[in-house]
Amino acid sequence: MAVVDVKRRGDIALVTLDHPPVNALSQAVRSGLEDAVKTLGADPAVKAVVITGAGRCFSAGADITEFGGGPRKPPLYQVIHDIEALQKPVVAAMHGTSLGGGFEVALGCHYRIADTKAKMGLPEVKIGLIPGAGGTQRLPRAIGVTAALDMIVSGNPIDAETARRAGLVDRIAKGDLVEDALAYARELVASGAKPRRLSEKPVPMAGVAQDVFEKKRSSLGRHPSGKVAPNACIDAVEAATKLPFMDGMKHELELFMRCYASPEARALWHVFFAERAAAVIPDIGNDVKARKIETVGVLGAGTMGQGIAMSFANAGFPVTIVENAQEALDRGIAKMRETYESAAARGRMTPDEAKARFARLAPSLSLTDLKDKDLVIEAVFENMKIKKEIFGKLDALAKKGAILATNTSTLDVDEIALATTRPGDVLGMHFFSPANIMRLLEVVRGAKSEKDVIATAMSLAKRIGKVAVLAGVCDGFIGNRMVAAYGAEAQALALEGATPSQVDKAVTDWGLAMGPFAMSDLAGIDVGWRIRQERPLTNEQKMRYAVNDKIAELGRFGQKTGRGFYFYAKGERTPKPDPEVEAMYAEEAKRQGIARRAIGPEEIVERLLFQLANTGAQLLDEGIALRASDIDTVYVNGYGFPAWRGGPMWSVDEIGLKTAVDKMQAYEKMHGPRFTPAKLLARLAREGKRFNDRKSNEGK
Ligand code: NAI
C-alpha cells in the first residue's frame, strides 16, 4: 500500500496517510499527498475530501531523521498551501496525536473533526525550531494571539475538547472517526458549504493587550541562547498580526531557517535523539521479554521512598510502602498527602485525581506485605549492613520472579545482590530527588542481573514517565561519579581564589540551572561529608575537601540549616555570599601554600566542564556508560544541564576534541593528572572525531 492511500466513498475522497509508526511527513508522504491533491482537485466527481491518518495517529509531524540533510521537495508548506487552495471542502479527521507538521496539515484543511482522545500541538520549539509550514500564521487566525502564543511558545499539546472550545476543531466524533468525518463532508456538500481558509481570515485582535508580545518575551528564561527558538516563535506570531498572509509565511520561513542553522537547535536535536537511543541496549534485543509488573513495593518512606512511591502511584500502580517505625511511616504518608493536596490546590491535577493517586498508596510496617509484589524498590538508609540485611529478608519472602531493586547512590549493587540467593533478579534503580518530579532514572546493571530484569526496568521507566539510562556498577554510577569530579574542581577553584558565588555565577551565566556550591547547599553538605568519612581518602582529596568538611563540622549543612557555603535569610532560598566562608578558603589556601589569584569565568567553566566530560570519557573507557549521548541524557535530565547546550559531552564536541585536549594538557601541567585526557578522549581527538556522531545517537 502506498504511503498515501486514496479511496472514493461516493463523491467524497478519503485520503489516508499511511506511514507507520506515526505517519511522519517524509518526502514520500509529502509527494504522495501532493499528487492526491492534484488528482482530486481536477476530478469533478469528487465533491469533498477527508484527510486522515492510518494506525495510531493523524501525524506526529516532520520526519526528524531527514533533519540535517538539505531540503527535499516538495516542501510541506507548499503541500499545505495546495490543500488549502482546493476548491472543494477538505476535512481533517484527527485521532491520536497531530503534532508539528501534522497539525499544520490539519490547519490547512477547511474543517476539522477530532475523536475524543485526540491531542494536537506545535512542539517545534522543544527542538529549537519554530513551526515552518504555516503554523505560526494559521493558528493565531484560528484561535487568536494569546492562545496561539501559549501553544507555540510552550510547545505543549492541547486535547480535543479544549480545541473544540477554542474553535480549533468543529466537531468531536461520536462514533467511528472516519465514518463521522465522511458524514460531515457529505453534510458540507449538501449544504453547499465553501472551502473555509484560515489564510483568508484576519487575526482576531479584539481584547488583545497591546503589550502581549513584550510580556511573552519577558516571561522567557534568563539565558539568551535558551530563548532563540521561543523568541522566534513570538516574532512569527507577531508577524501574523502585522503582515498579509503570504508575507507572514515568508517571514516564518526566514525565522525557521535561522533557528534551523543555530547551534542551539543542533544541541536540542542531539538531546532528542539521545533520549531515544538510551532505550536501546546492544545485547538485549526485542526477543528478551520484559517481566510483567503490576504491583510495586517500596521500602523506606523517607525522601526517596516517598518520591518513588508517588512516581508509581501517579502512573496507576498500586504501591505498598513499608517502614520499620510507625512514626517514620506516618511522617512519610503525611508528606505524600501534602504533596498531592498542594498539587491539586495549584491546579496541577483535579482534587479527584489527587485523591485517586494517594489512595493507591498502602502504608505498612510489615515486610511480609511485600511477598506478592512484582517489583520491590529499597530506599532505606545508605548503609551496606542494613541493605544486605534487608535484601536477605526480601530473598526469603519475595515471590519467585520478583524484581528486587536498590536505590542506593554509592553502594556496590553486586555486593547487595550477593546477599540474596537470586542475584539475577537484583539491579539498581537509581532515582533522583525529588523522585516524583525528576525525569532521570539510572538503571544499574549488576554483574549478575538477568537481561529480562534490565529490559523490565528500562520499559517500566517509560510507563512512569522517566527517561532511563543504563549504567554499570561503579562508585556514583554515571551522574554522581561525574558530579564528584565537578564538585572537587569547584573546591580547587575556591582554594585558588574564586569565591563560591563567582564560581556559581560563571556556571549559571553559561546556562546551568545552578552552580556547584548552591547545588551542594540544596542537596545538603552533610551528604558528601558522611560518605567521605566512610572511605579511605587520598591526601589530595583530604586537602581539596578541607574547607568543605570544616563547614560541615560546623553543622552548616546548607539550606536546611540556613547556612552552608552561603547564608540564607530565614524562610528564604536565595543564597547570600558569606564572608566567613570566603575567609576560610583564604586561610586554608595559605596553609596549603596555594597562591591565590583572580580566576575569570571562562577558566571556571572550562575546568568544570572538562572534569565532567573527561570523567564521562573514563566511564566510556570502562564500559560503565554505553554511549556518550547516554551521558548527555543523564546530565540534561538529572543535573539541570541546559538542553540547548546538548549535555557535557556534546558541549566538548562543539569546542572540538582536539582543542579540548590541548587545553586540558595545559591544565594538566598546572594541576596534575586530574586533567590527563582519558584514553577515549585522546584517541578521538587524534582521529579528528567527536564523542557524539549521529549514528551512535540513533542507536544504530
Ligand atoms: P531518608 O533518610 O530520607 O529515608 C530513609 C528511610 O528509610 C527512613 O524513613 C527510615 O526510617 C527508613 N528505614 C531505615 N531502615 C529501614 C528498614 N529496615 N525498613 C524500612 N524502612 C527503613 O533517606 P533518603 O534520602 O530517602 O535515601 C534513601 C536511599 O536512597 C539511600 O540509599 C540513598 O543513598 C538513596 N538516594 C538518595 C538520594 C537523595 O537525594 N536523598 C538520591 C538518590 C538515591
Coordinates of C-alpha atoms in Angstrom, one line a residue, residues 99-631:
L99 CA 1.8 17.4 16.1
G100 CA 4.1 19.9 14.3
G101 CA 3.8 19.5 10.6
G102 CA 0.9 17.0 11.1
F103 CA -1.1 19.7 12.9
E104 CA -0.1 22.2 10.3
V105 CA -1.7 19.9 7.6
A106 CA -4.9 19.9 9.7
L107 CA -4.7 23.7 9.9
G108 CA -4.5 23.8 6.1
C109 CA -7.8 21.8 5.9
H110 CA -11.0 23.8 5.8
Y111 CA -12.8 21.9 8.5
R112 CA -11.6 19.7 11.4
I113 CA -13.1 16.9 13.3
A114 CA -11.3 15.0 16.1
D115 CA -12.0 12.0 18.2
T116 CA -12.3 12.5 22.0
K117 CA -8.8 11.4 22.8
A118 CA -7.1 13.4 20.1
K119 CA -4.2 15.7 21.1
M120 CA -2.7 18.5 18.9
G121 CA 0.1 20.9 19.1
L122 CA 3.2 22.5 17.7
P123 CA 6.2 21.2 19.7
E124 CA 8.9 22.5 17.4
V125 CA 10.2 24.9 20.0
K126 CA 11.3 21.9 22.0
I127 CA 13.9 21.0 19.4
G128 CA 15.0 24.6 18.9
L129 CA 12.7 25.4 15.9
I130 CA 9.5 27.2 15.1
P131 CA 6.7 25.7 13.1
G132 CA 7.8 26.2 9.5
A133 CA 4.8 25.2 7.4
G134 CA 2.3 28.0 8.3
G135 CA 1.6 27.0 11.9
T136 CA 2.6 30.4 13.3
Q137 CA 0.4 32.2 10.7
R138 CA -2.7 30.0 10.6
L139 CA -3.0 29.2 14.4
P140 CA -3.5 32.8 15.5
R141 CA -6.1 33.3 12.8
A142 CA -7.9 30.2 14.2
I143 CA -7.7 30.8 17.9
G144 CA -6.4 34.3 18.5
V145 CA -3.0 35.6 19.5
T146 CA -2.9 34.8 23.2
A147 CA -3.9 31.1 22.9
A148 CA -1.7 30.7 19.8
L149 CA 1.3 32.1 21.6
D150 CA 0.7 29.8 24.6
M151 CA 0.6 26.8 22.3
I152 CA 3.6 27.7 20.1
V153 CA 5.9 29.0 22.7
S154 CA 5.3 26.2 25.2
G155 CA 5.2 23.5 22.6
N156 CA 2.6 21.7 24.7
P157 CA -0.3 20.0 23.0
I158 CA -4.0 20.5 23.9
D159 CA -6.7 17.9 24.0
A160 CA -9.7 17.6 21.7
E161 CA -12.2 19.2 24.0
T162 CA -10.0 22.3 24.6
A163 CA -9.5 22.5 20.9
R164 CA -13.3 22.4 20.3
R165 CA -13.9 25.2 22.8
A166 CA -11.2 27.3 21.2
G167 CA -12.9 26.9 17.8
L168 CA -10.0 24.9 16.5
V169 CA -12.0 21.8 15.8
D170 CA -15.5 22.0 14.6
R171 CA -16.7 18.7 15.8
I172 CA -15.8 15.8 18.2
A173 CA -16.6 12.5 16.6
K174 CA -19.2 10.5 18.5
G175 CA -18.7 7.1 16.8
D176 CA -16.1 6.0 14.3
L177 CA -13.9 9.0 13.4
V178 CA -13.6 8.3 9.7
E179 CA -17.3 7.5 9.3
D180 CA -18.2 10.7 11.2
A181 CA -15.8 12.7 9.1
L182 CA -17.3 11.3 5.8
A183 CA -20.8 12.1 7.1
Y184 CA -19.6 15.6 8.0
A185 CA -18.1 16.0 4.5
R186 CA -21.4 14.9 3.0
E187 CA -23.3 17.4 5.1
L188 CA -21.0 20.2 3.9
V189 CA -21.5 19.2 0.3
A190 CA -25.3 19.0 0.8
S191 CA -25.4 22.4 2.4
G192 CA -23.3 24.0 -0.3
A193 CA -20.5 24.9 2.2
K194 CA -17.5 26.5 0.6
P195 CA -13.8 26.0 1.5
R196 CA -13.0 28.0 4.6
R197 CA -9.4 29.0 4.5
L198 CA -7.6 30.3 7.6
S199 CA -5.2 32.2 5.4
E200 CA -8.0 34.4 4.3
K201 CA -9.1 35.2 7.8
P202 CA -7.7 38.2 9.7
V203 CA -6.1 37.5 13.1
P204 CA -8.8 38.4 15.7
M205 CA -7.4 41.3 17.7
A206 CA -10.4 42.3 19.8
G207 CA -9.4 42.3 23.5
V208 CA -5.8 41.5 22.8
A209 CA -3.5 43.6 25.1
Q210 CA -1.1 45.8 23.3
D211 CA 1.9 44.5 25.1
V212 CA 1.0 40.9 24.7
F213 CA 4.2 40.1 22.7
E214 CA 6.5 42.1 25.1
K215 CA 5.0 40.3 28.1
K216 CA 5.6 36.9 26.5
R217 CA 9.2 37.8 25.7
S218 CA 9.9 38.9 29.2
S219 CA 8.4 35.7 30.6
L220 CA 11.1 33.6 28.9
G221 CA 14.1 32.2 30.7
R222 CA 17.2 34.1 31.6
H223 CA 19.8 32.9 29.1
P224 CA 19.6 34.4 25.6
S225 CA 20.7 31.2 24.0
G226 CA 17.9 29.4 25.7
K227 CA 15.4 31.8 24.1
V228 CA 16.4 31.7 20.5
A229 CA 13.5 29.5 19.3
P230 CA 10.9 30.8 21.8
N231 CA 11.7 34.4 20.7
A232 CA 11.4 33.4 17.1
C233 CA 8.0 31.8 17.8
I234 CA 6.8 35.1 19.3
D235 CA 8.3 37.1 16.4
A236 CA 6.5 34.9 13.9
V237 CA 3.1 35.2 15.6
E238 CA 3.6 38.9 15.8
A239 CA 4.3 39.0 12.1
A240 CA 0.9 37.2 11.6
T241 CA -0.8 40.2 13.2
K242 CA 1.0 42.8 11.0
L243 CA 1.7 41.3 7.6
P244 CA -0.5 39.9 4.9
F245 CA -0.7 36.1 5.0
M246 CA 1.9 35.3 2.3
D247 CA 4.4 37.9 3.7
G248 CA 3.9 36.3 7.1
M249 CA 4.7 32.9 5.6
K250 CA 7.9 34.3 4.1
H251 CA 8.9 35.8 7.5
E252 CA 8.1 32.5 9.2
L253 CA 10.3 30.6 6.8
E254 CA 13.2 33.1 7.4
L255 CA 12.9 32.7 11.1
F256 CA 12.6 28.9 10.8
M257 CA 15.9 28.8 8.7
R258 CA 17.7 31.0 11.2
C259 CA 16.7 28.6 14.1
Y260 CA 17.5 25.6 11.9
A261 CA 21.0 26.8 11.5
S262 CA 21.5 27.6 15.2
P263 CA 23.9 25.7 17.5
E264 CA 21.0 25.5 20.0
A265 CA 18.8 23.6 17.6
R266 CA 21.5 21.2 16.8
A267 CA 22.1 20.6 20.5
L268 CA 18.4 20.1 21.1
W269 CA 18.1 17.6 18.3
H270 CA 21.0 15.8 19.8
V271 CA 19.1 15.6 23.1
F272 CA 16.0 14.4 21.3
F273 CA 17.9 11.6 19.6
A274 CA 20.0 10.8 22.6
E275 CA 16.9 10.1 24.7
R276 CA 15.6 7.7 22.2
A277 CA 19.0 6.0 21.8
A278 CA 19.3 5.5 25.5
A279 CA 16.5 2.9 25.4
V280 CA 18.5 0.6 23.1
I281 CA 20.8 -1.8 24.8
P282 CA 23.0 -3.6 22.3
D283 CA 23.0 -7.1 23.9
I284 CA 19.3 -7.0 24.9
G285 CA 17.2 -7.5 21.8
N286 CA 13.5 -7.5 21.3
D287 CA 13.5 -11.2 21.8
V288 CA 14.1 -10.6 25.6
K289 CA 10.6 -10.3 27.1
A290 CA 10.1 -7.9 30.0
R291 CA 8.6 -9.4 33.1
K292 CA 5.0 -8.4 34.0
I293 CA 4.9 -5.6 36.6
E294 CA 1.5 -4.8 38.1
T295 CA 2.3 -4.3 41.8
V296 CA 5.1 -2.4 43.4
G297 CA 6.5 -2.3 46.9
V298 CA 8.8 0.4 48.3
L299 CA 10.9 0.0 51.4
G300 CA 11.6 3.2 53.3
A301 CA 9.2 6.2 53.4
G302 CA 11.9 8.8 53.6
T303 CA 12.7 11.5 50.9
M304 CA 13.4 9.0 48.2
G305 CA 10.8 6.3 49.2
Q306 CA 8.1 8.9 49.0
G307 CA 9.1 10.2 45.6
I308 CA 9.5 6.7 44.2
A309 CA 6.1 5.6 45.6
M310 CA 4.4 8.6 44.1
S311 CA 6.0 8.1 40.7
F312 CA 4.4 4.7 40.5
A313 CA 1.1 5.8 42.1
N314 CA 0.9 8.6 39.5
A315 CA 1.2 6.1 36.7
G316 CA -1.6 4.0 38.2
F317 CA 0.3 1.3 40.1
P318 CA -0.9 0.1 43.5
V319 CA 2.1 0.7 45.8
T320 CA 2.8 -0.8 49.2
I321 CA 5.2 1.3 51.2
V322 CA 6.9 -0.3 54.2
E323 CA 8.7 1.4 57.1
N324 CA 10.2 -0.1 60.2
A325 CA 8.8 2.6 62.6
Q326 CA 5.3 3.9 62.9
E327 CA 6.4 7.5 63.3
A328 CA 8.5 7.4 60.1
L329 CA 5.7 5.8 58.3
D330 CA 3.2 8.4 59.5
R331 CA 5.6 11.2 58.6
G332 CA 6.1 9.8 55.1
I333 CA 2.4 9.3 54.4
A334 CA 1.6 12.8 55.7
K335 CA 4.2 14.3 53.4
M336 CA 2.8 12.5 50.4
R337 CA -0.8 13.5 51.2
E338 CA 0.5 17.1 51.5
T339 CA 2.3 16.8 48.1
Y340 CA -0.9 15.7 46.4
E341 CA -3.1 18.3 48.1
S342 CA -0.8 21.1 47.1
A343 CA -0.6 19.8 43.5
A344 CA -4.4 19.9 43.5
A345 CA -4.5 23.3 45.1
R346 CA -2.1 24.6 42.4
G347 CA -4.3 23.2 39.7
R348 CA -1.7 20.6 38.6
M349 CA -4.3 17.9 38.9
T350 CA -8.0 17.7 39.9
P351 CA -8.8 17.0 43.5
D352 CA -10.3 13.7 42.5
E353 CA -7.2 12.7 40.6
A354 CA -5.1 13.7 43.6
K355 CA -7.3 11.5 45.9
A356 CA -7.2 8.6 43.5
R357 CA -3.4 8.7 43.3
F358 CA -3.0 9.0 47.1
A359 CA -5.4 6.1 47.5
R360 CA -3.1 3.8 45.6
L361 CA -0.5 4.0 48.4
A362 CA -0.8 1.4 51.0
P363 CA 1.2 2.0 54.2
S364 CA 2.6 -0.9 56.1
L365 CA 5.0 -1.8 58.9
S366 CA 5.4 -5.4 57.8
L367 CA 8.0 -6.6 55.3
T368 CA 5.7 -9.6 54.7
D369 CA 3.3 -7.4 52.8
L370 CA 5.9 -7.3 50.0
K371 CA 5.8 -11.0 49.5
D372 CA 3.5 -11.0 46.5
K373 CA 4.9 -7.8 44.8
D374 CA 6.2 -8.0 41.2
L375 CA 8.8 -5.3 42.0
V376 CA 10.3 -4.1 45.3
I377 CA 12.5 -1.0 45.4
E378 CA 14.6 -0.5 48.5
A379 CA 15.2 3.1 49.6
V380 CA 16.3 2.8 53.2
F381 CA 19.4 4.4 54.8
E382 CA 22.6 4.4 52.8
N383 CA 24.3 1.7 54.8
M384 CA 25.6 -1.6 53.4
K385 CA 24.9 -3.6 56.5
I386 CA 21.3 -2.5 56.6
K387 CA 20.8 -3.0 52.9
K388 CA 22.3 -6.5 53.0
E389 CA 20.1 -7.5 55.9
I390 CA 17.0 -6.2 54.0
F391 CA 17.9 -8.0 50.8
G392 CA 18.5 -11.2 52.8
K393 CA 15.0 -10.9 54.2
L394 CA 13.4 -10.0 50.9
D395 CA 15.1 -13.0 49.4
A396 CA 13.4 -15.2 51.9
L397 CA 9.9 -13.8 51.4
A398 CA 9.6 -12.3 47.9
K399 CA 7.7 -14.4 45.3
K400 CA 9.6 -16.2 42.6
G401 CA 10.5 -13.9 39.7
A402 CA 10.0 -10.7 41.7
I403 CA 12.5 -8.0 40.8
L404 CA 14.5 -6.6 43.7
A405 CA 15.9 -3.1 43.2
T406 CA 18.0 -0.9 45.3
N407 CA 18.0 2.9 45.1
T408 CA 21.5 3.2 46.5
S409 CA 23.5 6.1 45.2
T410 CA 27.0 5.0 46.3
L411 CA 27.0 1.3 47.4
D412 CA 28.1 -1.7 45.4
V413 CA 25.0 -3.2 43.8
D414 CA 26.8 -6.5 43.2
E415 CA 27.6 -6.9 46.9
I416 CA 23.9 -6.1 47.8
A417 CA 22.8 -8.7 45.2
L418 CA 25.0 -11.4 46.8
A419 CA 23.1 -11.0 50.0
T420 CA 20.3 -12.9 48.1
T421 CA 20.2 -16.4 46.5
R422 CA 18.9 -14.8 43.4
P423 CA 21.4 -12.1 42.3
G424 CA 20.0 -12.3 38.7
D425 CA 16.8 -10.7 39.9
V426 CA 18.6 -7.8 41.6
L427 CA 19.5 -4.4 40.0
G428 CA 19.9 -0.8 40.9
M429 CA 17.2 1.7 40.1
H430 CA 18.7 5.0 41.0
F431 CA 16.1 7.7 41.1
F432 CA 16.9 11.4 41.5
S433 CA 15.5 13.8 44.1
P434 CA 12.6 14.7 44.1
A435 CA 11.9 11.4 42.5
N436 CA 8.2 12.1 41.7
I437 CA 9.4 15.1 39.6
M438 CA 12.9 14.4 38.2
R439 CA 12.7 12.5 34.9
L440 CA 16.0 10.7 35.1
L441 CA 16.4 7.1 36.2
E442 CA 19.8 5.3 36.1
V443 CA 19.2 1.6 35.7
V444 CA 22.2 -0.1 37.2
R445 CA 23.1 -3.4 35.7
G446 CA 24.8 -5.7 38.2
A447 CA 27.3 -8.4 37.1
K448 CA 24.6 -11.0 37.5
S449 CA 21.4 -9.0 36.6
E450 CA 19.4 -11.0 34.1
K451 CA 18.7 -9.5 30.8
D452 CA 14.9 -9.6 31.3
V453 CA 15.3 -7.8 34.6
I454 CA 17.2 -4.9 32.9
A455 CA 14.7 -4.9 30.0
T456 CA 11.8 -4.7 32.5
A457 CA 13.3 -1.7 34.3
M458 CA 14.0 0.1 31.1
S459 CA 10.5 -0.3 29.8
L460 CA 8.9 0.4 33.2
A461 CA 10.7 3.7 33.2
K462 CA 8.7 4.8 30.2
R463 CA 5.4 3.7 31.9
I464 CA 6.2 6.0 34.8
G465 CA 7.3 8.9 32.6
K466 CA 11.0 8.7 33.2
V467 CA 14.0 8.6 30.9
A468 CA 16.1 5.6 31.7
V469 CA 19.8 5.4 31.1
L470 CA 21.8 2.2 31.6
A471 CA 24.8 2.3 33.9
G472 CA 27.3 -0.3 35.1
V473 CA 28.3 -0.7 38.7
C474 CA 30.9 1.8 40.0
D475 CA 31.1 4.4 42.6
G476 CA 28.5 7.0 41.7
F477 CA 27.3 5.3 38.5
I478 CA 27.3 7.9 35.7
G479 CA 25.9 11.1 37.1
N480 CA 27.3 11.2 40.6
R481 CA 30.7 10.0 39.6
M482 CA 30.9 12.9 37.2
V483 CA 29.4 15.3 39.7
A484 CA 32.1 14.2 42.2
A485 CA 34.9 15.3 39.8
Y486 CA 33.0 18.5 39.1
G487 CA 32.5 19.3 42.8
A488 CA 36.1 18.6 43.6
E489 CA 37.2 21.0 40.9
A490 CA 34.8 23.6 42.3
Q491 CA 36.7 23.2 45.7
A492 CA 40.0 23.6 43.9
L493 CA 38.8 26.8 42.3
A494 CA 37.6 28.2 45.6
L495 CA 41.0 27.4 47.2
E496 CA 42.8 29.1 44.3
G497 CA 40.9 32.3 44.7
A498 CA 37.4 32.2 43.1
T499 CA 34.6 32.8 45.6
P500 CA 31.7 30.3 45.7
S501 CA 29.4 32.9 44.2
Q502 CA 31.9 33.7 41.4
V503 CA 32.1 30.0 40.6
D504 CA 28.3 29.7 40.7
K505 CA 27.7 32.8 38.6
A506 CA 30.1 31.7 35.9
V507 CA 28.3 28.4 35.7
T508 CA 24.7 29.8 35.7
D509 CA 25.7 32.6 33.2
W510 CA 26.9 29.8 31.0
G511 CA 23.4 28.2 31.3
L512 CA 23.3 25.7 34.1
A513 CA 20.3 25.9 36.4
M514 CA 22.5 26.1 39.5
G515 CA 26.2 26.3 40.4
P516 CA 28.1 23.6 42.3
F517 CA 28.0 25.5 45.6
A518 CA 24.3 26.4 45.6
M519 CA 23.6 22.8 44.5
S520 CA 25.6 21.4 47.4
D521 CA 23.7 23.7 49.8
L522 CA 20.4 22.4 48.3
A523 CA 21.3 18.7 48.5
G524 CA 22.9 19.0 51.9
I525 CA 26.6 19.4 52.6
D526 CA 26.4 16.6 55.1
V527 CA 25.6 14.0 52.4
G528 CA 29.1 14.1 50.8
W529 CA 30.8 14.6 54.2
R530 CA 29.3 11.5 55.6
I531 CA 30.2 9.5 52.6
R532 CA 33.8 10.7 52.7
Q533 CA 34.0 9.7 56.4
E534 CA 33.3 6.1 55.5
R535 CA 36.1 5.8 52.9
P536 CA 39.8 6.0 52.7
L537 CA 40.7 9.3 51.1
T538 CA 43.9 10.3 49.3
N539 CA 45.9 13.1 50.6
E540 CA 44.9 15.2 47.7
Q541 CA 41.2 14.6 48.4
K542 CA 41.7 15.5 52.0
M543 CA 43.3 18.8 51.1
R544 CA 40.7 19.6 48.5
Y545 CA 37.7 19.0 50.8
A546 CA 39.3 20.6 53.9
V547 CA 37.1 23.7 53.9
N548 CA 34.1 21.7 52.7
D549 CA 34.4 19.3 55.6
K550 CA 35.1 22.1 58.1
I551 CA 31.8 23.8 57.0
A552 CA 30.0 20.5 57.6
E553 CA 31.6 20.0 61.0
L554 CA 30.2 23.4 62.0
G555 CA 26.8 22.0 61.4
R556 CA 26.3 24.3 58.3
F557 CA 24.6 21.7 56.2
G558 CA 23.2 24.1 53.6
Q559 CA 19.7 25.4 53.0
K560 CA 18.1 23.2 55.6
T561 CA 20.2 24.8 58.4
G562 CA 20.1 28.3 56.9
R563 CA 23.9 28.2 56.4
G564 CA 26.3 26.3 54.2
F565 CA 28.5 27.7 51.5
Y566 CA 26.1 30.6 51.6
F567 CA 23.9 32.3 54.1
Y568 CA 20.1 32.0 53.8
A569 CA 17.8 34.5 55.5
K570 CA 15.0 32.8 57.5
G571 CA 12.5 31.1 55.2
E572 CA 14.4 32.2 52.1
R573 CA 16.2 30.1 49.5
T574 CA 18.2 32.8 47.9
P575 CA 21.9 32.2 48.6
K576 CA 23.8 35.3 50.0
P577 CA 27.6 35.3 49.9
D578 CA 29.1 34.6 53.3
P579 CA 32.5 36.4 54.0
E580 CA 33.2 33.8 56.7
V581 CA 33.3 31.0 54.2
E582 CA 35.5 33.1 51.8
A583 CA 37.9 33.7 54.7
M584 CA 38.0 30.0 55.4
Y585 CA 39.1 29.3 51.9
A586 CA 41.8 32.0 52.0
E587 CA 43.1 30.7 55.3
E588 CA 43.2 27.1 54.1
A589 CA 44.9 28.1 50.9
K590 CA 47.6 29.8 52.9
R591 CA 48.0 26.7 55.0
Q592 CA 48.4 24.6 51.9
G593 CA 50.7 27.1 50.2
I594 CA 48.3 27.8 47.3
A595 CA 48.9 31.2 45.7
R596 CA 45.5 32.9 45.3
R597 CA 44.6 34.8 42.2
A598 CA 41.5 36.2 40.4
I599 CA 40.0 33.5 38.2
G600 CA 37.9 34.5 35.2
P601 CA 34.5 32.9 34.3
E602 CA 36.0 31.2 31.1
E603 CA 38.5 29.3 33.1
I604 CA 35.9 28.4 35.8
V605 CA 33.5 27.0 33.2
E606 CA 36.2 25.3 31.2
R607 CA 37.8 23.5 34.1
L608 CA 34.4 22.3 35.4
L609 CA 33.2 21.2 32.0
F610 CA 36.4 19.3 31.3
Q611 CA 36.2 17.5 34.6
L612 CA 32.6 16.4 33.6
A613 CA 33.5 15.3 30.1
N614 CA 36.8 13.7 31.0
T615 CA 35.1 11.6 33.7
G616 CA 32.4 10.9 31.1
A617 CA 35.1 9.6 28.7
Q618 CA 36.6 7.4 31.5
L619 CA 33.1 6.0 32.1
L620 CA 33.0 5.1 28.4
D621 CA 36.5 3.6 28.6
E622 CA 35.4 1.4 31.5
G623 CA 32.2 0.4 29.8
I624 CA 30.1 1.9 32.7
A625 CA 28.2 4.1 30.2
L626 CA 27.2 2.7 26.8
R627 CA 27.5 5.8 24.7
A628 CA 28.4 9.5 25.0
S629 CA 24.8 10.5 24.3
D630 CA 23.6 8.5 27.4
I631 CA 25.9 10.7 29.5

